[in-house]
Amino acid sequence: MAKYIIKRIILMPVTLLLAALFIFMMVSISKTDPVLNMLPQEYTQEQYDALEHELGLDQPMLVQYVKWIGHAFTGDFGTSYSTRNSVWNEIGFRIPTSAVLSLVTTVLIVIIGTVLGILCAVHQYSWIDNVINVFSKMLSAIPNFWIAMIFMLVFAMKMRVFPMFGTGTVLHWVLPVITLALPGLAGHVRITRSSMLDCIRQDYIRTARSKGEKESVVIYREALKNAMMPLITMTGNRFAMTIGSAVVVERVFALPGLGTKVLDAINAMDVPVILACTTVLCAIYIVVMLIVDLAYMFVDPRVKGRFVKAKKNKVAA
Amino acid sequence: MNVQTMKKRGQFAEVWGRLRKNKLAMISLSVLLLICMAAIFADLIANYNNIVIKQNGAERLMAPCAQHWFGTDEFGRDIFARIIHGARMALLMGFGATIISVAAGLILACVASYFGGVVDMVIMRVMDVLNSVPALVISLAICSGLGAGTWQLIVALSVAGIPIHTRMIRSNALGVMGNEYIEAAKSQGASTASVIFSHMVPNIASIIIIQITSTVATNILMGATLSFIGLGVKPPRPEWGLMLSSGTDYMLKNPHMVIFPGIAIILTALSVNTFGDCLRDAFDPKLKGKA
């Protein structure tokens, strides 16, 4: 098992490097010339060449990539084309905003979604199950940014209960978090429900019932414990999806996060900032997925057993 | 109906039979067909050059009335006409991008599972790398590389979907590969393409259809989102996400500008999703009531 964990941890930076290469290639095919954008209206060829050389854009793409990775490892993501500041100074302080937003949202989704999902499964086909089902179907068809706009219109503009833009107080976070949570919540409820239903139909539940256990013990101790396993993996996926959708929600509510920055950078074709923001988002994603995978291994004895058994067989051979 | 005729009915006829009995499936299919009709006959309902993109200063920001059912936008353009024409973009993004990405995923998955070994490993490792980038970030990277525009948006949506389809289809194709009829076809000297297209693909057809229907709504929402943040379809072309984005500045006094395009998106995504769920149940009645 230790071998598997080490392998996963070594593979992680490799995956990140390749993911960064993919993003680098995609951004590099752009036809917009950043050098032209930065030069004044009237310029000489010498000025052009000098700036191109300064930015390192006269070299082949792979060389640029290797250099960029080398610097990125030391925490130097280059200089922003549009502000001429160090990229790290531009985005470093934004990482906590995005991370907190996604994290709080994911925790909320998991807690509320699991409770509602269990409710649905335990009372399958009752009115509460139907109501939650219809709502979750509706929610998964509504675009995030539309919920954000309607919330803003109703709660911030008309009722003035919550502030519209920016951060500062806890109240500023309420609308963005709810907006971000609703679609994810819909998915989580459906998965919890089906996972619980699977477990409730198992033989060991019938055994527990026939032994005369209380219904609450059967549901919460026997079924829930087993239904939790796939939910752990889903939690990782949910966090990853939330990080993606957060880009748009941050933009609508003007939160100073990575998402707002990356969209501005794309509009200005500020390549170093685009690369840094997307790579940081990928890094967060990859680390979370790794943690989830490892957690899964420790929690589920069946998965753990697979590795222990494999080891024993090897010794015997 | 006797046993003989029941056996003669193909898988798809049987699925259709089950679908027809499902009221929800028929309602969502009707709504979906209505939206398709609106997209096909959009030019008959409203002229593109004279109504949909022509600015009319005298009729700016009108509330819904008899003449303009859904009101007008900040340039005096009729919102109803723009929503009808926007259906074209939504369906193009939804179905176009999905079919491209599922087709790419299908080819990659079949090649991977047919050849196995190194080919399989390389394809799946590349997919793993793509999978470790959030879908929206893939789309952002592609949109920033290719620039904003309609075909760029479709490329971005298609590429973002490839890894998940490849994975899903491969796991099913691997199951089919183990069957004897594949071995029989191979031993009779059937070419690789023939084994893949006449023996593998028909046996995973239900998975492919389910993959398509479950992705269309995601792509419609994602396309609208990218257009909303200015990376997709360019104005003045009518697109629902774009209409919402321009409505943001006027929504306090003119809520109709953000309500109607939003409802159009939701109605389309909801009918596709509902029909997709019903279709999945019809393909495999055992799965009914799950996820």
Coordinates of C-alpha atoms in Angstrom, one line a residue:
Chain A
M1 CA 0.0 0.0 0.0
A2 CA 2.9 2.3 0.8
K3 CA 4.2 1.6 -2.7
Y4 CA 0.9 2.7 -4.2
I5 CA 0.8 5.9 -2.2
I6 CA 4.3 6.8 -3.1
K7 CA 3.6 6.1 -6.8
R8 CA 0.5 8.4 -6.7
I9 CA 2.5 11.1 -5.0
I10 CA 5.3 10.9 -7.6
L11 CA 2.8 10.8 -10.4
M12 CA 1.2 14.0 -9.2
P13 CA 3.8 16.5 -10.3
V14 CA 4.1 14.7 -13.6
T15 CA 0.4 15.0 -14.3
L16 CA 0.6 18.7 -13.3
L17 CA 3.5 19.2 -15.7
L18 CA 1.7 17.6 -18.6
A19 CA -1.5 19.5 -17.8
A20 CA 0.4 22.7 -17.8
L21 CA 2.0 21.8 -21.1
F22 CA -1.5 21.3 -22.6
I23 CA -2.6 24.7 -21.3
F24 CA 0.6 26.2 -22.5
M25 CA 0.2 24.8 -26.0
M26 CA -3.5 25.9 -26.2
V27 CA -2.7 29.5 -25.1
S28 CA 0.4 29.6 -27.5
I29 CA -1.6 29.0 -30.6
S30 CA -3.3 32.4 -30.1
K31 CA -3.0 34.7 -33.1
T32 CA -3.0 37.8 -30.9
D33 CA 0.5 39.1 -30.6
P34 CA 1.2 40.3 -27.1
V35 CA 4.2 42.3 -28.2
L36 CA 2.1 44.4 -30.6
N37 CA -0.4 45.1 -27.7
M38 CA 2.4 46.3 -25.4
L39 CA 4.2 48.6 -27.9
P40 CA 3.1 52.2 -28.5
Q41 CA 1.3 53.1 -31.7
E42 CA 4.5 54.0 -33.5
Y43 CA 7.4 51.6 -33.1
T44 CA 10.5 50.5 -34.9
Q45 CA 11.4 47.0 -35.8
E46 CA 14.3 47.2 -33.3
Q47 CA 11.9 48.0 -30.5
Y48 CA 9.7 45.1 -31.5
D49 CA 12.7 42.7 -31.6
A50 CA 14.0 44.0 -28.2
L51 CA 10.7 43.5 -26.5
E52 CA 10.1 40.1 -28.1
H53 CA 13.5 39.0 -26.9
E54 CA 12.8 40.4 -23.4
L55 CA 9.6 38.4 -23.1
G56 CA 11.4 35.3 -24.5
L57 CA 8.8 35.0 -27.3
D58 CA 11.5 34.7 -30.0
Q59 CA 12.3 31.2 -28.8
P60 CA 10.6 27.9 -29.8
M61 CA 7.5 27.0 -27.8
L62 CA 9.0 24.0 -26.0
V63 CA 12.0 26.1 -24.8
Q64 CA 9.6 28.7 -23.5
Y65 CA 7.7 26.0 -21.7
V66 CA 10.7 24.5 -20.1
K67 CA 12.0 27.9 -19.0
W68 CA 8.5 28.8 -17.6
I69 CA 8.3 25.6 -15.7
G70 CA 11.8 26.1 -14.3
H71 CA 10.9 29.6 -13.0
A72 CA 7.4 28.4 -11.8
F73 CA 9.1 25.9 -9.5
T74 CA 10.8 28.7 -7.7
G75 CA 7.5 30.5 -7.3
D76 CA 8.3 33.0 -10.1
F77 CA 5.5 33.0 -12.6
G78 CA 7.0 35.8 -14.7
T79 CA 5.7 39.4 -15.2
S80 CA 2.2 40.3 -16.2
Y81 CA 2.1 41.8 -19.7
S82 CA -0.6 44.4 -18.9
T83 CA 0.5 45.6 -15.4
R84 CA 4.3 44.8 -15.6
N85 CA 4.0 43.5 -12.0
S86 CA 5.2 40.1 -10.8
V87 CA 2.4 37.6 -11.6
W88 CA 2.7 36.2 -8.1
N89 CA 1.9 39.6 -6.6
E90 CA -1.2 39.8 -8.8
I91 CA -2.6 36.4 -8.1
G92 CA -1.1 35.2 -4.8
F93 CA -3.5 37.1 -2.6
R94 CA -6.4 35.8 -4.7
I95 CA -5.8 32.1 -4.0
P96 CA -7.4 32.2 -0.5
T97 CA -10.6 33.8 -1.8
S98 CA -11.1 31.2 -4.4
A99 CA -10.1 28.3 -2.1
V100 CA -12.4 29.5 0.7
L101 CA -15.3 30.0 -1.6
S102 CA -15.0 26.5 -3.1
L103 CA -14.3 24.8 0.2
V104 CA -17.2 26.4 2.1
T105 CA -19.5 25.6 -0.8
T106 CA -18.3 22.0 -1.0
V107 CA -18.8 21.4 2.8
L108 CA -22.3 22.9 2.6
I109 CA -23.2 20.7 -0.4
V110 CA -21.9 17.6 1.2
I111 CA -23.7 18.2 4.6
I112 CA -27.0 19.3 3.2
G113 CA -26.9 17.0 0.2
T114 CA -26.2 13.9 2.3
V115 CA -29.0 14.7 4.7
L116 CA -31.5 15.3 1.9
G117 CA -30.3 12.3 0.0
I118 CA -30.8 10.0 3.0
L119 CA -34.3 11.5 3.6
C120 CA -35.2 10.6 0.0
A121 CA -33.8 7.1 0.1
V122 CA -35.4 6.2 3.4
H123 CA -38.8 7.6 2.3
Q124 CA -38.5 6.4 -1.3
Y125 CA -41.5 7.5 -3.5
S126 CA -43.0 9.5 -0.7
W127 CA -44.0 13.2 -1.2
I128 CA -40.7 14.4 0.3
D129 CA -38.7 12.2 -2.1
N130 CA -40.7 13.5 -5.1
V131 CA -40.4 17.2 -4.1
I132 CA -36.7 16.9 -3.6
N133 CA -36.3 15.0 -6.9
V134 CA -38.2 17.6 -8.9
F135 CA -36.2 20.4 -7.4
S136 CA -32.9 18.7 -8.0
K137 CA -33.9 18.0 -11.6
M138 CA -34.8 21.7 -12.1
L139 CA -31.6 22.9 -10.4
S140 CA -29.4 20.9 -12.6
A141 CA -30.9 22.6 -15.7
I142 CA -30.3 26.2 -14.4
P143 CA -27.1 27.9 -15.4
N144 CA -25.1 29.1 -12.4
F145 CA -24.8 32.7 -13.6
W146 CA -28.5 33.0 -14.1
I147 CA -29.2 32.1 -10.4
A148 CA -26.5 34.6 -9.5
M149 CA -28.2 37.3 -11.5
I150 CA -31.7 36.6 -10.2
F151 CA -30.4 36.5 -6.6
M152 CA -28.6 39.8 -7.2
L153 CA -31.8 41.3 -8.7
V154 CA -34.1 40.1 -5.9
F155 CA -32.0 40.1 -2.8
A156 CA -29.4 42.8 -3.5
M157 CA -31.1 45.3 -5.8
K158 CA -34.8 45.1 -4.8
M159 CA -34.8 43.9 -1.2
R160 CA -31.3 45.2 -0.3
V161 CA -30.8 42.4 2.2
F162 CA -27.3 41.5 0.9
P163 CA -24.6 43.6 -0.6
M164 CA -24.0 43.3 -4.3
F165 CA -20.3 43.2 -5.0
G166 CA -17.0 42.5 -3.4
T167 CA -16.0 41.1 0.0
G168 CA -15.6 42.4 3.5
T169 CA -18.4 41.1 5.7
V170 CA -19.8 37.6 6.0
L171 CA -22.9 38.9 4.3
H172 CA -20.9 39.4 1.1
W173 CA -20.3 35.6 0.9
V174 CA -23.9 34.5 1.3
L175 CA -25.2 35.0 -2.2
P176 CA -22.1 33.6 -4.0
V177 CA -21.9 30.5 -1.8
I178 CA -25.7 29.7 -2.2
T179 CA -25.4 30.3 -6.0
L180 CA -22.4 28.0 -6.3
A181 CA -23.9 25.4 -4.0
L182 CA -27.4 24.9 -5.6
P183 CA -26.5 23.0 -8.8
G184 CA -23.9 20.9 -7.0
L185 CA -26.4 20.2 -4.2
A186 CA -28.8 18.8 -6.8
G187 CA -26.2 16.3 -8.1
H188 CA -25.1 15.3 -4.6
V189 CA -28.7 14.6 -3.4
R190 CA -29.3 12.3 -6.4
I191 CA -26.0 10.4 -5.9
T192 CA -26.6 10.0 -2.1
R193 CA -30.1 8.8 -2.7
S194 CA -29.1 6.1 -5.2
S195 CA -26.1 5.0 -3.1
M196 CA -28.3 4.7 0.0
L197 CA -31.0 2.8 -2.0
D198 CA -28.3 0.3 -3.2
C199 CA -27.2 -0.3 0.4
I200 CA -30.7 -0.6 1.8
R201 CA -31.4 -3.5 -0.6
Q202 CA -28.4 -5.5 0.5
D203 CA -28.6 -8.7 2.4
Y204 CA -26.8 -7.4 5.5
I205 CA -29.6 -4.9 6.0
R206 CA -32.2 -7.6 5.9
T207 CA -30.0 -9.5 8.4
A208 CA -29.8 -6.5 10.7
R209 CA -33.6 -6.0 10.5
S210 CA -34.3 -9.6 11.2
K211 CA -32.1 -9.5 14.3
G212 CA -34.6 -6.9 15.6
E213 CA -32.3 -3.8 15.4
K214 CA -34.1 -0.5 15.6
E215 CA -34.8 1.1 12.2
S216 CA -32.6 4.1 13.1
V217 CA -29.7 1.8 13.9
V218 CA -30.2 -0.1 10.7
I219 CA -30.2 3.0 8.6
Y220 CA -27.6 5.1 10.2
R221 CA -25.1 2.5 11.4
E222 CA -25.3 -0.2 8.8
A223 CA -26.5 1.4 5.6
L224 CA -25.0 4.8 5.9
K225 CA -21.6 3.5 6.7
N226 CA -21.5 1.6 3.5
A227 CA -23.2 4.2 1.4
M228 CA -20.6 6.8 2.5
M229 CA -17.9 5.1 0.4
P230 CA -18.8 6.3 -3.1
L231 CA -19.8 9.6 -1.5
I232 CA -16.2 10.3 -0.5
T233 CA -15.1 10.1 -4.2
M234 CA -18.0 12.3 -5.1
T235 CA -16.9 14.9 -2.6
G236 CA -13.6 15.2 -4.5
N237 CA -15.4 15.6 -7.8
R238 CA -17.8 18.1 -6.3
F239 CA -14.9 20.2 -5.1
A240 CA -13.3 20.1 -8.5
M241 CA -16.5 21.1 -10.3
T242 CA -17.1 23.9 -7.8
I243 CA -13.6 25.3 -8.5
G244 CA -14.6 25.4 -12.2
S245 CA -18.0 27.0 -11.7
A246 CA -16.5 29.5 -9.1
V247 CA -14.7 31.2 -12.0
V248 CA -18.1 32.5 -13.3
V249 CA -19.7 33.2 -10.0
E250 CA -16.7 35.2 -8.8
R251 CA -17.0 37.3 -11.9
V252 CA -20.7 38.0 -11.4
F253 CA -20.3 39.0 -7.8
A254 CA -16.9 40.7 -8.4
L255 CA -15.1 38.7 -5.8
P256 CA -11.3 39.2 -5.9
G257 CA -10.5 35.5 -6.8
L258 CA -8.6 33.7 -9.4
G259 CA -11.6 33.4 -11.6
T260 CA -12.2 37.1 -12.0
K261 CA -8.5 37.5 -12.7
V262 CA -8.2 34.8 -15.3
L263 CA -11.2 36.2 -17.2
D264 CA -9.7 39.7 -17.2
A265 CA -6.3 38.2 -18.3
I266 CA -8.0 36.3 -21.2
N267 CA -9.6 39.5 -22.4
A268 CA -6.3 41.3 -22.3
M269 CA -4.4 38.3 -23.6
D270 CA -2.1 38.5 -20.6
V271 CA -0.5 35.1 -21.2
P272 CA 1.6 34.8 -18.0
V273 CA -1.4 35.5 -15.8
I274 CA -3.6 33.1 -17.8
L275 CA -1.0 30.4 -17.4
A276 CA -0.4 31.0 -13.7
C277 CA -4.1 31.1 -12.8
T278 CA -5.1 28.0 -14.8
T279 CA -2.1 26.1 -13.4
V280 CA -2.9 27.0 -9.8
L281 CA -6.5 25.9 -10.4
C282 CA -5.2 22.6 -11.8
A283 CA -2.8 22.1 -8.9
I284 CA -5.6 22.6 -6.4
Y285 CA -7.7 20.2 -8.3
I286 CA -5.0 17.5 -8.5
V287 CA -4.0 17.8 -4.9
V288 CA -7.7 17.5 -3.8
M289 CA -8.2 14.4 -6.0
L290 CA -5.1 12.8 -4.5
I291 CA -6.2 13.4 -1.0
V292 CA -9.6 12.0 -1.7
D293 CA -8.2 8.8 -3.3
L294 CA -5.9 8.2 -0.4
A295 CA -8.7 8.9 2.1
Y296 CA -10.8 6.4 0.3
M297 CA -8.1 3.8 0.7
F298 CA -7.8 4.3 4.4
V299 CA -11.6 4.4 5.0
D300 CA -12.7 1.4 3.0
P301 CA -11.3 -1.9 4.3
R302 CA -12.2 -3.6 1.0
V303 CA -9.9 -1.3 -1.0
K304 CA -7.2 -1.6 1.7
G305 CA -7.6 -5.4 1.7
R306 CA -6.8 -5.5 -2.0
F307 CA -3.4 -4.0 -1.5
V308 CA -2.5 -6.2 1.5
K309 CA -3.5 -9.4 -0.3
A310 CA -1.5 -8.4 -3.4
K311 CA 1.5 -8.0 -1.2
K312 CA 1.1 -11.4 0.5
N313 CA 0.8 -13.1 -2.9
K314 CA 4.0 -11.5 -4.0
V315 CA 5.9 -12.8 -1.0
A316 CA 4.6 -16.3 -1.6
A317 CA 5.6 -16.3 -5.2
Chain B
M1 CA -48.3 -10.7 -29.3
N2 CA -46.7 -14.1 -29.5
V3 CA -43.1 -15.0 -28.6
Q4 CA -42.0 -15.1 -32.2
T5 CA -42.9 -11.5 -33.0
M6 CA -41.5 -10.3 -29.7
K7 CA -38.2 -11.7 -30.6
K8 CA -38.2 -10.1 -34.0
R9 CA -38.4 -6.6 -32.6
G10 CA -35.0 -5.0 -32.4
Q11 CA -33.6 -3.3 -29.3
F12 CA -34.6 0.1 -30.5
A13 CA -38.1 -0.8 -31.3
E14 CA -38.5 -2.2 -27.8
V15 CA -37.0 0.9 -26.2
W16 CA -39.3 3.1 -28.2
G17 CA -42.3 1.0 -27.1
R18 CA -41.3 1.6 -23.5
L19 CA -40.7 5.3 -24.1
R20 CA -44.1 5.8 -25.7
K21 CA -45.8 4.6 -22.5
N22 CA -43.9 7.1 -20.4
K23 CA -45.8 10.4 -20.2
L24 CA -42.8 12.4 -19.0
A25 CA -40.7 11.2 -21.9
M26 CA -43.4 12.2 -24.4
I27 CA -43.9 15.7 -22.8
S28 CA -40.2 16.4 -22.8
L29 CA -39.8 15.1 -26.3
S30 CA -42.6 17.4 -27.5
V31 CA -41.0 20.4 -25.9
L32 CA -37.6 19.5 -27.4
L33 CA -39.2 19.0 -30.9
L34 CA -40.9 22.4 -30.5
I35 CA -37.6 24.0 -29.8
C36 CA -36.0 22.2 -32.8
M37 CA -38.9 23.4 -35.0
A38 CA -38.3 27.0 -33.8
A39 CA -34.7 26.7 -34.6
I40 CA -35.3 25.2 -38.1
F41 CA -38.1 27.7 -39.1
A42 CA -36.5 30.7 -37.3
D43 CA -36.2 32.7 -40.5
L44 CA -39.9 32.3 -41.2
I45 CA -40.8 33.6 -37.8
A46 CA -38.5 36.6 -37.8
N47 CA -36.2 37.9 -40.5
Y48 CA -32.6 37.8 -39.3
N49 CA -31.3 41.0 -40.9
N50 CA -34.4 43.2 -40.4
I51 CA -35.6 42.2 -37.0
V52 CA -33.0 40.1 -35.1
I53 CA -29.9 42.2 -35.5
K54 CA -31.2 45.5 -36.8
Q55 CA -31.0 48.2 -34.1
N56 CA -34.0 50.4 -33.6
G57 CA -33.4 53.4 -31.3
A58 CA -37.1 54.3 -31.1
E59 CA -38.1 51.1 -29.4
R60 CA -35.3 50.7 -26.8
L61 CA -36.0 48.7 -23.6
M62 CA -39.7 48.2 -24.1
A63 CA -41.6 46.0 -21.6
P64 CA -43.4 43.0 -22.9
C65 CA -46.5 44.1 -25.0
A66 CA -48.7 42.9 -27.8
Q67 CA -46.2 43.9 -30.4
H68 CA -43.1 42.6 -28.7
W69 CA -44.1 39.6 -26.6
F70 CA -41.0 39.4 -24.6
G71 CA -40.1 43.2 -24.8
T72 CA -37.1 44.7 -26.5
D73 CA -33.4 45.0 -25.5
E74 CA -31.1 48.0 -25.2
F75 CA -30.8 48.3 -29.0
G76 CA -34.6 48.0 -29.6
R77 CA -34.4 44.5 -30.9
D78 CA -37.3 42.1 -30.3
I79 CA -36.3 39.7 -27.6
F80 CA -38.8 37.0 -28.7
A81 CA -37.2 36.9 -32.2
R82 CA -33.7 36.8 -30.7
I83 CA -34.7 33.9 -28.4
I84 CA -36.1 32.0 -31.4
H85 CA -32.9 32.5 -33.4
G86 CA -30.8 31.8 -30.3
A87 CA -32.3 28.3 -30.2
R88 CA -30.1 27.6 -33.3
M89 CA -27.0 28.4 -31.4
A90 CA -28.1 26.5 -28.3
L91 CA -28.9 23.3 -30.3
L92 CA -25.7 23.7 -32.3
M93 CA -23.7 23.9 -29.1
G94 CA -25.7 21.2 -27.4
F95 CA -25.9 18.6 -30.1
G96 CA -23.0 19.6 -32.3
A97 CA -20.3 19.7 -29.7
T98 CA -21.7 16.6 -28.0
I99 CA -21.7 14.5 -31.1
I100 CA -18.2 15.6 -32.0
S101 CA -16.8 14.8 -28.6
V102 CA -18.7 11.5 -28.3
A103 CA -17.5 10.5 -31.8
A104 CA -13.9 11.3 -30.8
G105 CA -14.3 9.5 -27.5
L106 CA -15.8 6.5 -29.3
I107 CA -12.9 6.2 -31.8
L108 CA -10.3 6.6 -29.1
A109 CA -12.0 4.2 -26.8
C110 CA -12.4 1.5 -29.5
V111 CA -8.9 1.9 -30.7
A112 CA -7.6 1.7 -27.1
S113 CA -9.7 -1.4 -26.2
Y114 CA -9.1 -3.1 -29.6
F115 CA -5.3 -2.9 -29.6
G116 CA -4.8 -2.8 -25.8
G117 CA -1.2 -2.8 -24.4
V118 CA 0.9 0.3 -25.2
V119 CA -1.8 2.0 -27.4
D120 CA -4.3 1.6 -24.6
M121 CA -1.9 2.9 -22.0
V122 CA -0.8 6.0 -24.0
I123 CA -4.4 7.0 -24.9
M124 CA -5.6 6.5 -21.3
R125 CA -2.7 8.4 -19.8
V126 CA -3.4 11.3 -22.1
M127 CA -7.0 11.2 -21.0
D128 CA -5.9 11.1 -17.4
V129 CA -3.9 14.3 -17.9
L130 CA -6.9 16.0 -19.6
N131 CA -9.1 14.7 -16.8
S132 CA -6.9 16.4 -14.2
V133 CA -7.8 19.8 -15.7
P134 CA -11.3 21.1 -14.7
A135 CA -13.5 21.1 -17.8
L136 CA -14.1 24.9 -17.6
V137 CA -10.4 25.5 -17.5
I138 CA -9.8 23.4 -20.6
S139 CA -12.5 25.5 -22.4
L140 CA -10.9 28.7 -21.1
A141 CA -7.5 27.7 -22.4
I142 CA -8.9 26.8 -25.8
C143 CA -11.0 29.9 -26.0
S144 CA -8.1 32.1 -25.1
G145 CA -5.9 30.4 -27.7
L146 CA -8.4 30.4 -30.6
G147 CA -10.2 33.6 -29.7
A148 CA -13.9 34.2 -29.2
G149 CA -16.3 32.9 -31.9
T150 CA -18.8 30.3 -32.7
W151 CA -16.7 27.5 -34.1
Q152 CA -14.0 28.1 -31.4
L153 CA -16.7 27.6 -28.8
I154 CA -17.7 24.3 -30.3
V155 CA -14.1 23.1 -30.4
A156 CA -13.7 24.1 -26.7
L157 CA -16.8 22.3 -25.6
S158 CA -16.0 19.2 -27.7
V159 CA -12.4 18.8 -26.4
A160 CA -13.5 19.4 -22.8
G161 CA -15.9 16.4 -23.1
I162 CA -13.5 13.9 -24.8
P163 CA -11.8 12.5 -21.7
I164 CA -14.9 11.5 -19.8
H165 CA -16.5 9.9 -22.9
T166 CA -13.4 8.0 -23.8
R167 CA -13.3 6.6 -20.3
M168 CA -16.9 5.7 -20.1
I169 CA -17.1 4.1 -23.6
R170 CA -13.8 2.2 -23.1
S171 CA -14.9 0.5 -20.0
N172 CA -17.9 -0.8 -21.9
A173 CA -15.9 -1.6 -25.0
L174 CA -13.5 -3.7 -23.0
G175 CA -16.4 -5.8 -21.8
V176 CA -17.5 -6.4 -25.4
M177 CA -14.0 -7.2 -26.5
G178 CA -14.0 -10.4 -24.4
N179 CA -16.9 -11.9 -26.2
E180 CA -16.6 -14.8 -28.6
Y181 CA -18.1 -13.1 -31.6
I182 CA -15.2 -10.6 -31.6
E183 CA -12.8 -13.5 -31.7
A184 CA -14.8 -15.2 -34.4
A185 CA -14.9 -12.1 -36.5
K186 CA -11.1 -11.7 -36.1
S187 CA -10.4 -15.3 -37.0
Q188 CA -12.5 -15.0 -40.1
G189 CA -10.1 -12.3 -41.2
A190 CA -12.3 -9.3 -40.7
S191 CA -10.4 -6.0 -40.9
T192 CA -9.8 -3.9 -37.8
A193 CA -12.3 -1.3 -38.9
S194 CA -14.9 -3.9 -39.7
V195 CA -14.5 -5.5 -36.2
I196 CA -14.8 -2.1 -34.6
F197 CA -17.7 -0.7 -36.6
S198 CA -19.8 -3.8 -37.3
H199 CA -19.2 -5.8 -34.1
M200 CA -18.1 -3.5 -31.3
V201 CA -20.0 -0.3 -31.9
P202 CA -23.5 -1.9 -32.3
N203 CA -23.0 -3.6 -29.0
I204 CA -22.2 -0.5 -27.1
A205 CA -24.8 1.6 -29.0
S206 CA -27.0 2.1 -25.9
I207 CA -24.1 3.5 -23.9
I208 CA -23.3 5.9 -26.7
I209 CA -26.8 7.2 -26.9
I210 CA -27.0 7.6 -23.1
Q211 CA -23.7 9.4 -23.1
I212 CA -25.0 11.8 -25.8
T213 CA -28.3 12.6 -24.1
S214 CA -26.6 13.2 -20.7
T215 CA -24.1 15.6 -22.2
V216 CA -26.3 17.8 -24.4
A217 CA -27.7 19.8 -21.5
T218 CA -24.3 20.2 -19.9
N219 CA -22.9 21.6 -23.2
I220 CA -25.9 24.0 -23.6
L221 CA -25.3 25.4 -20.1
M222 CA -21.5 25.5 -20.6
G223 CA -21.8 27.2 -24.0
A224 CA -24.2 29.8 -22.5
T225 CA -21.8 30.3 -19.7
L226 CA -18.8 30.9 -21.9
S227 CA -20.7 33.3 -24.1
F228 CA -21.9 35.0 -20.9
I229 CA -18.3 35.7 -19.9
G230 CA -17.4 36.9 -23.4
L231 CA -15.5 33.9 -24.6
G232 CA -18.1 32.4 -26.9
V233 CA -20.4 33.6 -29.6
K234 CA -19.8 37.2 -30.6
P235 CA -22.5 39.9 -30.8
P236 CA -24.7 40.8 -32.6
R237 CA -25.4 37.1 -33.2
P238 CA -28.3 36.2 -30.8
E239 CA -27.2 33.7 -28.2
W240 CA -29.0 33.2 -24.8
G241 CA -25.9 33.6 -22.6
L242 CA -24.9 36.7 -24.5
M243 CA -28.4 38.2 -24.2
L244 CA -28.2 37.6 -20.4
S245 CA -24.8 39.2 -20.2
S246 CA -26.0 42.4 -21.9
G247 CA -29.1 42.3 -19.8
T248 CA -27.1 42.5 -16.6
D249 CA -26.7 46.3 -16.8
Y250 CA -30.4 46.9 -17.3
M251 CA -32.0 44.2 -15.2
L252 CA -33.2 46.4 -12.3
K253 CA -35.6 48.4 -14.5
N254 CA -36.0 45.8 -17.2
P255 CA -36.1 42.4 -15.6
H256 CA -37.6 41.0 -18.8
M257 CA -34.2 41.2 -20.4
V258 CA -32.8 38.5 -18.1
I259 CA -35.9 36.5 -17.3
F260 CA -36.9 35.3 -20.8
P261 CA -33.5 34.2 -22.1
G262 CA -32.9 32.4 -18.8
I263 CA -36.2 30.6 -19.1
A264 CA -35.3 29.6 -22.6
I265 CA -32.0 28.0 -21.4
I266 CA -33.7 26.2 -18.5
L267 CA -36.6 24.9 -20.6
T268 CA -34.2 23.5 -23.2
A269 CA -31.8 22.0 -20.7
L270 CA -34.6 20.6 -18.6
S271 CA -36.4 18.9 -21.5
V272 CA -33.1 17.4 -22.8
N273 CA -32.3 16.1 -19.3
T274 CA -35.7 14.7 -18.6
F275 CA -35.8 12.9 -22.0
G276 CA -32.3 11.6 -21.4
D277 CA -33.3 10.2 -18.0
C278 CA -36.4 8.5 -19.5
L279 CA -34.3 7.1 -22.4
R280 CA -31.9 5.6 -19.9
D281 CA -34.7 4.0 -18.0
A282 CA -36.1 2.7 -21.2
F283 CA -32.8 1.1 -22.3
D284 CA -32.4 -0.5 -18.9
P285 CA -35.6 -0.8 -16.9
K286 CA -33.5 -2.3 -14.0
L287 CA -31.8 1.0 -13.5
K288 CA -35.1 2.8 -12.9
G289 CA -35.3 5.1 -10.0
K290 CA -31.5 5.3 -9.6
A291 CA -29.3 8.4 -9.9

